[in-house]
PDB file of C-alpha atoms in Angstrom:
ATOM      1  CA  LYS A  20      75.976  76.138 170.979  1.00 54.00           C
ATOM      2  CA  GLY A  21      79.833  74.239 170.040  1.00 67.00           C
ATOM      3  CA  LEU A  22      81.180  71.318 169.005  1.00 70.00           C
ATOM      4  CA  LYS A  23      81.957  70.066 172.210  1.00 73.00           C
ATOM      5  CA  GLU A  24      78.735  71.726 174.026  1.00 76.00           C
ATOM      6  CA  GLN A  25      76.594  68.943 171.644  1.00 73.00           C
ATOM      7  CA  ASN A  26      79.046  66.205 172.596  1.00 75.00           C
ATOM      8  CA  VAL A  27      80.626  65.804 169.377  1.00 75.00           C
ATOM      9  CA  SER A  28      84.685  64.725 169.903  1.00 76.00           C
ATOM     10  CA  ASP A  29      87.359  64.438 167.586  1.00 77.00           C
ATOM     11  CA  GLY A  30      87.190  62.232 165.269  1.00 74.00           C
ATOM     12  CA  SER A  31      83.199  62.033 165.077  1.00 75.00           C
ATOM     13  CA  VAL A  32      81.757  62.113 161.033  1.00 77.00           C
ATOM     14  CA  LEU A  33      79.361  64.683 160.668  1.00 73.00           C
ATOM     15  CA  THR A  34      77.198  65.168 157.572  1.00 73.00           C
ATOM     16  CA  LEU A  35      76.917  68.671 156.251  1.00 70.00           C
ATOM     17  CA  ILE A  36      73.438  69.881 154.613  1.00 70.00           C
ATOM     18  CA  ARG A  37      73.216  72.767 152.225  1.00 66.00           C
ATOM     19  CA  ALA A  38      69.859  74.219 151.974  1.00 66.00           C
ATOM     20  CA  SER A  39      69.861  75.864 148.779  1.00 73.00           C
ATOM     21  CA  ALA A  40      68.545  79.434 148.506  1.00 79.00           C
ATOM     22  CA  SER A  41      64.794  80.126 148.000  1.00 81.00           C
ATOM     23  CA  LEU A  42      63.931  81.843 144.790  1.00 81.00           C
ATOM     24  CA  SER A  43      63.413  85.085 146.491  1.00 84.00           C
ATOM     25  CA  GLU A  44      67.053  85.099 147.382  1.00 87.00           C
ATOM     26  CA  ARG A  45      67.946  83.935 144.377  1.00 88.00           C
ATOM     27  CA  LEU A  46      66.210  86.814 142.699  1.00 88.00           C
ATOM     28  CA  GLY A  47      68.240  89.473 144.874  1.00 89.00           C
ATOM     29  CA  LEU A  48      71.171  88.106 144.549  1.00 90.00           C
ATOM     30  CA  ALA A  49      70.288  88.100 140.327  1.00 91.00           C
ATOM     31  CA  LEU A  50      69.684  91.557 140.824  1.00 90.00           C
ATOM     32  CA  ALA A  51      72.320  92.896 142.492  1.00 91.00           C
ATOM     33  CA  ALA A  52      74.641  91.153 140.373  1.00 90.00           C
ATOM     34  CA  VAL A  53      73.208  92.358 137.026  1.00 90.00           C
ATOM     35  CA  ALA A  54      75.369  95.620 136.418  1.00 90.00           C
ATOM     36  CA  PRO A  55      78.853  93.629 137.740  1.00 89.00           C
ATOM     37  CA  ALA A  56      77.928  90.231 135.541  1.00 88.00           C
ATOM     38  CA  ILE A  57      76.837  91.902 132.012  1.00 86.00           C
ATOM     39  CA  ARG A  58      80.137  94.382 132.477  1.00 86.00           C
ATOM     40  CA  ALA A  59      82.464  91.309 133.180  1.00 84.00           C
ATOM     41  CA  ALA A  60      80.310  89.994 129.725  1.00 82.00           C
ATOM     42  CA  GLU A  61      81.183  92.962 127.507  1.00 77.00           C
ATOM     43  CA  GLY A  62      84.036  93.314 125.550  1.00 67.00           C
ATOM     44  CA  PRO A  63      85.719  92.740 121.951  1.00 59.00           C
ATOM     45  CA  HIS A  64      86.351  88.972 122.191  1.00 56.00           C
ATOM     46  CA  ARG A  65      82.668  88.171 123.644  1.00 60.00           C
ATOM     47  CA  LYS A  66      80.094  89.459 121.089  1.00 60.00           C
ATOM     48  CA  SER A  67      78.224  86.294 121.896  1.00 67.00           C
ATOM     49  CA  ALA A  68      78.496  86.353 125.791  1.00 81.00           C
ATOM     50  CA  LEU A  69      75.606  88.674 126.148  1.00 83.00           C
ATOM     51  CA  GLU A  70      72.933  86.453 124.117  1.00 83.00           C
ATOM     52  CA  PRO A  71      71.575  84.469 126.519  1.00 85.00           C
ATOM     53  CA  ALA A  72      70.335  88.049 128.520  1.00 86.00           C
ATOM     54  CA  ARG A  73      69.527  89.724 125.152  1.00 84.00           C
ATOM     55  CA  ASP A  74      67.047  86.429 124.212  1.00 84.00           C
ATOM     56  CA  LEU A  75      65.775  86.088 127.203  1.00 84.00           C
ATOM     57  CA  VAL A  76      64.753  89.998 127.527  1.00 84.00           C
ATOM     58  CA  PHE A  77      64.524  91.183 124.387  1.00 82.00           C
ATOM     59  CA  GLY A  78      63.703  87.871 122.093  1.00 77.00           C
ATOM     60  CA  PRO A  79      65.648  86.757 118.654  1.00 65.00           C
ATOM     61  CA  SER A  80      66.374  89.226 116.106  1.00 63.00           C
ATOM     62  CA  GLY A  81      66.204  86.650 113.311  1.00 57.00           C
ATOM     63  CA  GLU A  82      64.527  87.675 110.505  1.00 50.00           C
ATOM     64  CA  GLY A  83      62.996  84.243 110.333  1.00 45.00           C
ATOM     65  CA  VAL A  84      61.727  84.342 113.927  1.00 49.00           C
ATOM     66  CA  SER A  85      58.514  86.147 114.732  1.00 48.00           C
ATOM     67  CA  ALA A  86      59.719  87.803 117.952  1.00 46.00           C
ATOM     68  CA  PRO A  87      60.402  91.341 119.037  1.00 44.00           C
ATOM     69  CA  ALA A  88      63.266  93.615 118.051  1.00 43.00           C
ATOM     70  CA  ARG A  89      66.105  94.075 120.066  1.00 59.00           C
ATOM     71  CA  ARG A  90      65.849  97.453 121.835  1.00 61.00           C
ATOM     72  CA  GLY A  91      66.453  99.353 125.314  1.00 70.00           C
ATOM     73  CA  SER A  92      69.611  99.301 127.543  1.00 83.00           C
ATOM     74  CA  LEU A  93      69.724  95.472 128.532  1.00 85.00           C
ATOM     75  CA  GLU A  94      70.884  95.979 131.867  1.00 88.00           C
ATOM     76  CA  GLN A  95      67.855  98.196 133.021  1.00 88.00           C
ATOM     77  CA  ALA A  96      65.436  95.839 131.410  1.00 86.00           C
ATOM     78  CA  LEU A  97      67.437  92.736 132.823  1.00 88.00           C
ATOM     79  CA  GLN A  98      66.884  94.834 136.061  1.00 89.00           C
ATOM     80  CA  GLU A  99      63.376  95.715 135.841  1.00 87.00           C
ATOM     81  CA  VAL A 100      62.277  91.995 134.823  1.00 87.00           C
ATOM     82  CA  ILE A 101      64.023  90.848 137.947  1.00 88.00           C
ATOM     83  CA  ARG A 102      62.174  94.015 140.401  1.00 87.00           C
ATOM     84  CA  SER A 103      59.104  92.665 139.070  1.00 83.00           C
ATOM     85  CA  CYS A 104      59.977  89.321 139.797  1.00 84.00           C
ATOM     86  CA  LEU A 105      60.389  89.693 143.298  1.00 85.00           C
ATOM     87  CA  GLU A 106      57.139  92.249 143.490  1.00 81.00           C
ATOM     88  CA  VAL A 107      55.420  89.173 142.802  1.00 77.00           C
ATOM     89  CA  ILE A 108      56.559  87.052 145.300  1.00 77.00           C
ATOM     90  CA  GLU A 109      56.897  89.395 148.533  1.00 75.00           C
ATOM     91  CA  GLY A 110      53.301  91.236 147.399  1.00 68.00           C
ATOM     92  CA  TYR A 111      52.004  87.797 146.931  1.00 57.00           C
ATOM     93  CA  TRP A 112      53.026  86.013 150.333  1.00 53.00           C
ATOM     94  CA  SER A 113      53.813  89.044 152.723  1.00 55.00           C
ATOM     95  CA  ASN A 114      49.696  89.649 152.528  1.00 55.00           C
ATOM     96  CA  PRO A 115      47.618  86.732 153.990  1.00 49.00           C
ATOM     97  CA  GLY A 116      44.602  87.209 152.149  1.00 50.00           C
ATOM     98  CA  HIS A 117      46.819  86.353 149.356  1.00 47.00           C
ATOM     99  CA  VAL A 118      48.640  82.967 150.585  1.00 45.00           C
ATOM    100  CA  PRO A 119      47.551  80.059 148.376  1.00 45.00           C
ATOM    101  CA  MET A 120      44.458  77.849 150.096  1.00 41.00           C
ATOM    102  CA  ALA A 121      47.014  74.658 149.318  1.00 40.00           C
ATOM    103  CA  ILE A 122      49.906  76.166 151.881  1.00 41.00           C
ATOM    104  CA  ARG A 123      46.476  77.675 154.624  1.00 42.00           C
ATOM    105  CA  GLN A 124      45.649  73.653 154.494  1.00 42.00           C
ATOM    106  CA  CYS A 125      49.107  72.077 154.937  1.00 44.00           C
ATOM    107  CA  ALA A 126      50.479  74.206 157.462  1.00 44.00           C
ATOM    108  CA  ALA A 127      46.920  73.016 159.524  1.00 44.00           C
ATOM    109  CA  GLY A 128      48.019  69.608 158.943  1.00 47.00           C
ATOM    110  CA  GLY A 129      46.106  69.112 155.655  1.00 46.00           C
ATOM    111  CA  GLN A 130      46.755  67.703 151.850  1.00 45.00           C
ATOM    112  CA  LEU A 131      48.299  69.506 149.453  1.00 41.00           C
ATOM    113  CA  GLN A 132      45.646  70.645 146.899  1.00 44.00           C
ATOM    114  CA  ALA A 133      46.194  72.093 143.609  1.00 42.00           C
ATOM    115  CA  LEU A 134      46.731  75.729 143.088  1.00 43.00           C
ATOM    116  CA  LEU A 135      44.106  78.052 141.262  1.00 43.00           C
ATOM    117  CA  GLU A 136      44.651  81.262 142.379  1.00 48.00           C
ATOM    118  CA  ALA A 137      46.677  83.952 141.054  1.00 50.00           C
ATOM    119  CA  ALA A 138      48.971  86.928 142.112  1.00 51.00           C
ATOM    120  CA  PRO A 139      47.583  89.971 141.522  1.00 55.00           C
ATOM    121  CA  LEU A 140      49.046  92.683 139.174  1.00 55.00           C
ATOM    122  CA  ASN A 141      49.121  96.186 138.107  1.00 58.00           C
ATOM    123  CA  GLU A 142      49.575  97.408 134.784  1.00 62.00           C
ATOM    124  CA  ARG A 143      53.164  98.842 135.076  1.00 62.00           C
ATOM    125  CA  LEU A 144      53.860  95.219 136.509  1.00 59.00           C
ATOM    126  CA  VAL A 145      52.237  93.234 133.390  1.00 57.00           C
ATOM    127  CA  LYS A 146      54.144  95.642 131.017  1.00 61.00           C
ATOM    128  CA  SER A 147      57.842  94.795 132.565  1.00 60.00           C
ATOM    129  CA  LEU A 148      56.919  91.186 133.359  1.00 64.00           C
ATOM    130  CA  ARG A 149      56.384  90.078 129.767  1.00 63.00           C
ATOM    131  CA  LEU A 150      58.268  87.417 129.236  1.00 71.00           C
ATOM    132  CA  PRO A 151      57.292  85.033 126.021  1.00 70.00           C
ATOM    133  CA  PHE A 152      58.061  81.142 126.842  1.00 73.00           C
ATOM    134  CA  ALA A 153      59.976  81.668 123.469  1.00 76.00           C
ATOM    135  CA  ASN A 154      61.911  83.934 124.816  1.00 81.00           C
ATOM    136  CA  ILE A 155      63.007  81.443 127.599  1.00 83.00           C
ATOM    137  CA  ALA A 156      63.190  78.533 124.857  1.00 84.00           C
ATOM    138  CA  PHE A 157      66.018  80.647 122.956  1.00 83.00           C
ATOM    139  CA  ALA A 158      67.981  82.014 125.774  1.00 85.00           C
ATOM    140  CA  ARG A 159      68.260  78.516 126.762  1.00 86.00           C
ATOM    141  CA  ARG A 160      69.485  77.290 123.354  1.00 85.00           C
ATOM    142  CA  THR A 161      72.211  80.269 123.446  1.00 83.00           C
ATOM    143  CA  LEU A 162      72.821  79.545 126.984  1.00 83.00           C
ATOM    144  CA  ALA A 163      74.436  75.607 125.808  1.00 83.00           C
ATOM    145  CA  SER A 164      76.402  77.753 122.936  1.00 79.00           C
ATOM    146  CA  ALA A 165      77.232  80.923 124.072  1.00 75.00           C
ATOM    147  CA  GLU A 166      81.383  81.400 124.282  1.00 71.00           C
ATOM    148  CA  HIS A 167      83.347  83.078 127.161  1.00 76.00           C
ATOM    149  CA  CYS A 168      79.623  83.443 129.179  1.00 82.00           C
ATOM    150  CA  PRO A 169      80.246  85.019 132.860  1.00 84.00           C
ATOM    151  CA  ALA A 170      79.221  82.202 135.276  1.00 87.00           C
ATOM    152  CA  SER A 171      77.665  85.153 136.728  1.00 88.00           C
ATOM    153  CA  LEU A 172      75.290  86.406 134.336  1.00 88.00           C
ATOM    154  CA  VAL A 173      74.478  82.345 133.556  1.00 89.00           C
ATOM    155  CA  GLU A 174      73.053  82.343 137.149  1.00 90.00           C
ATOM    156  CA  VAL A 175      70.842  85.513 136.720  1.00 90.00           C
ATOM    157  CA  VAL A 176      69.407  83.777 132.955  1.00 90.00           C
ATOM    158  CA  GLU A 177      68.993  80.624 134.753  1.00 90.00           C
ATOM    159  CA  THR A 178      67.031  82.385 138.052  1.00 90.00           C
ATOM    160  CA  VAL A 179      65.037  84.469 135.944  1.00 88.00           C
ATOM    161  CA  ILE A 180      63.901  81.488 133.927  1.00 87.00           C
ATOM    162  CA  ALA A 181      63.174  79.262 137.468  1.00 86.00           C
ATOM    163  CA  PHE A 182      60.768  81.876 138.124  1.00 85.00           C
ATOM    164  CA  PHE A 183      58.513  81.495 135.310  1.00 80.00           C
ATOM    165  CA  GLU A 184      58.947  77.625 134.637  1.00 77.00           C
ATOM    166  CA  GLU A 185      58.949  76.763 138.695  1.00 74.00           C
ATOM    167  CA  TYR A 186      57.495  79.643 140.557  1.00 72.00           C
ATOM    168  CA  LEU A 187      54.464  77.978 141.885  1.00 61.00           C
ATOM    169  CA  PRO A 188      51.806  80.234 141.324  1.00 63.00           C
ATOM    170  CA  GLN A 189      53.151  81.881 138.149  1.00 63.00           C
ATOM    171  CA  ARG A 190      52.817  77.544 137.286  1.00 63.00           C
ATOM    172  CA  ALA A 191      49.093  77.398 138.137  1.00 65.00           C
ATOM    173  CA  VAL A 192      48.248  80.574 136.025  1.00 65.00           C
ATOM    174  CA  ALA A 193      50.086  78.905 133.193  1.00 64.00           C
ATOM    175  CA  ALA A 194      48.381  75.347 133.371  1.00 68.00           C
ATOM    176  CA  ALA A 195      44.912  76.897 133.861  1.00 71.00           C
ATOM    177  CA  ALA A 196      46.058  79.213 130.493  1.00 71.00           C
ATOM    178  CA  ILE A 197      47.066  75.637 129.059  1.00 73.00           C
ATOM    179  CA  ALA A 198      43.844  74.283 129.865  1.00 78.00           C
ATOM    180  CA  ALA A 199      41.605  77.039 128.632  1.00 80.00           C
ATOM    181  CA  ALA A 200      44.017  76.970 125.372  1.00 79.00           C
ATOM    182  CA  GLU A 201      43.769  73.521 124.599  1.00 82.00           C
ATOM    183  CA  GLU A 202      39.515  74.095 125.403  1.00 86.00           C
ATOM    184  CA  ALA A 203      39.690  77.077 123.003  1.00 86.00           C
ATOM    185  CA  GLU A 204      41.602  74.937 120.383  1.00 85.00           C
ATOM    186  CA  LEU A 205      39.130  72.016 120.386  1.00 88.00           C
ATOM    187  CA  ALA A 206      36.119  74.473 120.225  1.00 90.00           C
ATOM    188  CA  TYR A 207      38.111  76.017 117.334  1.00 89.00           C
ATOM    189  CA  ILE A 208      38.213  72.812 115.624  1.00 89.00           C
ATOM    190  CA  VAL A 209      34.168  71.745 116.330  1.00 89.00           C
ATOM    191  CA  THR A 210      33.209  75.588 115.170  1.00 90.00           C
ATOM    192  CA  GLY A 211      35.410  74.636 111.889  1.00 88.00           C
ATOM    193  CA  ARG A 212      33.812  71.200 111.265  1.00 87.00           C
ATOM    194  CA  ILE A 213      30.669  72.698 112.216  1.00 86.00           C
ATOM    195  CA  VAL A 214      30.741  75.303 109.573  1.00 87.00           C
ATOM    196  CA  HIS A 215      31.671  73.247 107.035  1.00 84.00           C
ATOM    197  CA  PHE A 216      28.963  70.982 107.702  1.00 83.00           C
ATOM    198  CA  ALA A 217      26.476  73.786 107.287  1.00 82.00           C
ATOM    199  CA  SER A 218      28.051  74.727 104.313  1.00 81.00           C
ATOM    200  CA  LEU A 219      27.015  71.507 102.804  1.00 77.00           C
ATOM    201  CA  LEU A 220      23.612  71.693 103.485  1.00 79.00           C
ATOM    202  CA  SER A 221      20.603  73.824 101.245  1.00 79.00           C
ATOM    203  CA  PRO A 222      18.305  76.756 102.783  1.00 78.00           C
ATOM    204  CA  MET A 223      14.379  74.966 103.322  1.00 78.00           C
ATOM    205  CA  LEU A 224      13.072  78.245 104.526  1.00 75.00           C
ATOM    206  CA  ASP A 225      12.519  80.470 100.782  1.00 76.00           C
ATOM    207  CA  PRO A 226       9.886  79.147  98.947  1.00 75.00           C
ATOM    208  CA  PRO A 227      10.957  77.434  95.949  1.00 81.00           C
ATOM    209  CA  ARG A 228       9.921  77.892  92.286  1.00 80.00           C
ATOM    210  CA  CYS A 229       8.811  74.894  90.259  1.00 78.00           C
ATOM    211  CA  SER A 230       6.921  74.547  87.220  1.00 77.00           C
ATOM    212  CA  ASP A 231       7.141  70.740  86.454  1.00 80.00           C
ATOM    213  CA  ALA A 232       6.839  67.355  87.862  1.00 81.00           C
ATOM    214  CA  GLU A 233      10.620  66.497  86.985  1.00 82.00           C
ATOM    215  CA  ALA A 234      11.688  70.110  88.766  1.00 83.00           C
ATOM    216  CA  VAL A 235       9.615  68.588  92.512  1.00 82.00           C
ATOM    217  CA  ALA A 236      10.986  65.223  92.055  1.00 84.00           C
ATOM    218  CA  GLN A 237      14.831  67.130  91.590  1.00 83.00           C
ATOM    219  CA  LEU A 238      14.043  68.896  94.767  1.00 83.00           C
ATOM    220  CA  ALA A 239      11.807  66.333  97.074  1.00 84.00           C
ATOM    221  CA  CYS A 240      15.365  63.982  96.143  1.00 84.00           C
ATOM    222  CA  SER A 241      17.943  66.724  97.486  1.00 83.00           C
ATOM    223  CA  ALA A 242      15.549  67.250 100.712  1.00 84.00           C
ATOM    224  CA  ALA A 243      15.848  63.964 101.191  1.00 84.00           C
ATOM    225  CA  GLU A 244      19.169  63.018 101.403  1.00 83.00           C
ATOM    226  CA  GLN A 245      19.526  66.172 103.311  1.00 84.00           C
ATOM    227  CA  VAL A 246      17.599  64.722 105.516  1.00 83.00           C
ATOM    228  CA  GLN A 247      19.461  61.241 105.969  1.00 82.00           C
ATOM    229  CA  THR A 248      22.804  63.957 106.159  1.00 82.00           C
ATOM    230  CA  LEU A 249      21.478  65.526 109.111  1.00 84.00           C
ATOM    231  CA  ALA A 250      19.605  62.256 110.558  1.00 82.00           C
ATOM    232  CA  SER A 251      23.540  61.137 110.590  1.00 81.00           C
ATOM    233  CA  GLN A 252      24.881  63.485 112.687  1.00 78.00           C
ATOM    234  CA  CYS A 253      21.946  63.431 114.996  1.00 81.00           C
ATOM    235  CA  VAL A 254      19.954  65.950 113.959  1.00 80.00           C
ATOM    236  CA  VAL A 255      16.282  65.465 112.890  1.00 78.00           C
ATOM    237  CA  LEU A 256      14.366  67.454 110.988  1.00 76.00           C
ATOM    238  CA  PRO A 257      11.909  65.938 108.462  1.00 80.00           C
ATOM    239  CA  THR A 258       8.936  68.606 109.146  1.00 79.00           C
ATOM    240  CA  VAL A 259      10.792  71.320 107.006  1.00 81.00           C
ATOM    241  CA  HIS A 260      12.239  69.405 104.407  1.00 80.00           C
ATOM    242  CA  VAL A 261       8.570  67.817 103.636  1.00 81.00           C
ATOM    243  CA  GLU A 262       7.311  71.219 104.170  1.00 83.00           C
ATOM    244  CA  TYR A 263       9.726  72.414 101.377  1.00 82.00           C
ATOM    245  CA  VAL A 264       8.957  69.723  99.100  1.00 82.00           C
ATOM    246  CA  GLN A 265       5.255  70.307  99.679  1.00 82.00           C
ATOM    247  CA  LYS A 266       6.122  74.253  98.246  1.00 83.00           C
ATOM    248  CA  ALA A 267       7.628  72.936  95.665  1.00 84.00           C
ATOM    249  CA  ILE A 268       4.524  71.155  94.617  1.00 82.00           C
ATOM    250  CA  ASP A 269       1.808  74.363  95.550  1.00 81.00           C
ATOM    251  CA  SER A 270       4.362  76.224  93.355  1.00 82.00           C
ATOM    252  CA  SER A 271       3.979  73.607  90.423  1.00 83.00           C
ATOM    253  CA  GLY A 272       0.284  73.570  90.998  1.00 80.00           C
ATOM    254  CA  LEU A 273       0.028  77.610  90.300  1.00 82.00           C
ATOM    255  CA  ALA A 274       2.039  77.465  87.130  1.00 80.00           C
ATOM    256  CA  TYR A 275      -0.459  74.765  85.897  1.00 79.00           C
ATOM    257  CA  LEU A 276      -3.800  76.725  87.056  1.00 80.00           C
ATOM    258  CA  GLU A 277      -2.267  79.744  85.803  1.00 78.00           C
ATOM    259  CA  ASN A 278      -1.768  77.823  81.953  1.00 79.00           C
ATOM    260  CA  PRO A 279      -5.452  75.542  81.666  1.00 80.00           C
ATOM    261  CA  PRO A 280      -5.584  73.418  79.172  1.00 80.00           C
ATOM    262  CA  ALA A 281      -7.254  74.007  75.993  1.00 80.00           C
ATOM    263  CA  ALA A 282     -10.897  72.927  74.994  1.00 79.00           C
ATOM    264  CA  ASP A 283      -9.493  69.374  73.346  1.00 81.00           C
ATOM    265  CA  PRO A 284     -10.112  66.313  75.772  1.00 80.00           C
ATOM    266  CA  GLY A 285      -6.772  65.092  75.238  1.00 82.00           C
ATOM    267  CA  ASP A 286      -5.112  67.781  76.306  1.00 78.00           C
ATOM    268  CA  ARG A 287      -7.116  68.017  79.830  1.00 83.00           C
ATOM    269  CA  ILE A 288      -6.642  63.891  80.030  1.00 84.00           C
ATOM    270  CA  ARG A 289      -3.039  65.244  79.214  1.00 83.00           C
ATOM    271  CA  TRP A 290      -2.705  67.942  81.907  1.00 82.00           C
ATOM    272  CA  ALA A 291      -4.510  65.727  84.531  1.00 83.00           C
ATOM    273  CA  GLU A 292      -1.666  63.434  84.527  1.00 82.00           C
ATOM    274  CA  GLU A 293       0.710  66.282  84.966  1.00 79.00           C
ATOM    275  CA  VAL A 294      -0.700  67.221  87.928  1.00 79.00           C
ATOM    276  CA  VAL A 295      -1.257  63.669  89.504  1.00 81.00           C
ATOM    277  CA  ALA A 296       2.548  62.606  88.866  1.00 80.00           C
ATOM    278  CA  LEU A 297       3.196  66.703  89.910  1.00 77.00           C
ATOM    279  CA  GLN A 298       1.119  65.635  93.131  1.00 78.00           C
ATOM    280  CA  LEU A 299       3.246  62.253  93.501  1.00 78.00           C
ATOM    281  CA  ALA A 300       6.522  63.337  92.023  1.00 79.00           C
ATOM    282  CA  GLY A 301       8.166  63.276  95.903  1.00 75.00           C
ATOM    283  CA  VAL A 302       6.858  60.004  97.216  1.00 74.00           C
ATOM    284  CA  PRO A 303       9.049  58.229  96.224  1.00 75.00           C
ATOM    285  CA  HIS A 304      12.289  59.626  97.854  1.00 75.00           C
ATOM    286  CA  PHE A 305      10.537  59.761 100.983  1.00 70.00           C
TER     287      PHE A 305
END
């Protein structure tokens, strides 16, 4: 309808509301603007104008930065990335089975819930859409310092960045990946502590070899300390360590039996005292 049919007369104040373009619309415009934007940025006096787009697609080329080397056609690579972004959006929302539960519930008047579904991707799409977040960070940095960068190329770079940072399913997948990475990092730290703790323990399964009460006492002291160390970590295994000390006593007892005393009464008394001391060597430590 015209303004007159809507009872809007001369002198009326109108408030104009301009709705921003959707992400898919921005990507479509960016795809069409890639070639002219790159041509506008090329030239002998505009060497840095293409840096944001190159950093976004290929990554930085500094020697001290771990990133892929710049290679291939910038125009072709950038267009492929944008087409892949569009394919994710159009393929995801065009299939009712892929519409997130959060959107379906909003349409039915329900409350918005966290989105956890991932968009289906094929191998070609994954390879063309492989854009590390490090590239985005470098692109933002060079975008702020780039000279003579055409506004059209700036819009193309910012649109691609917006897809990776603002697109809802993409952020949901990223959030799930970050949560998994945090769990994996915590598991790695805990595993490292466990490995370090285990390296401090002495094996108690192999039968010890002892020949006198002093050796038994040393093993009993080590076993008792290990029992306390395990108990500090809420691991109680006294039976294993007591049996280990008993095996040490048995080993020393066999050594004494293999070397009986002479017929001299004094030697026999000393031998018997040493055997008794052998049996009691582990008592003070337990």
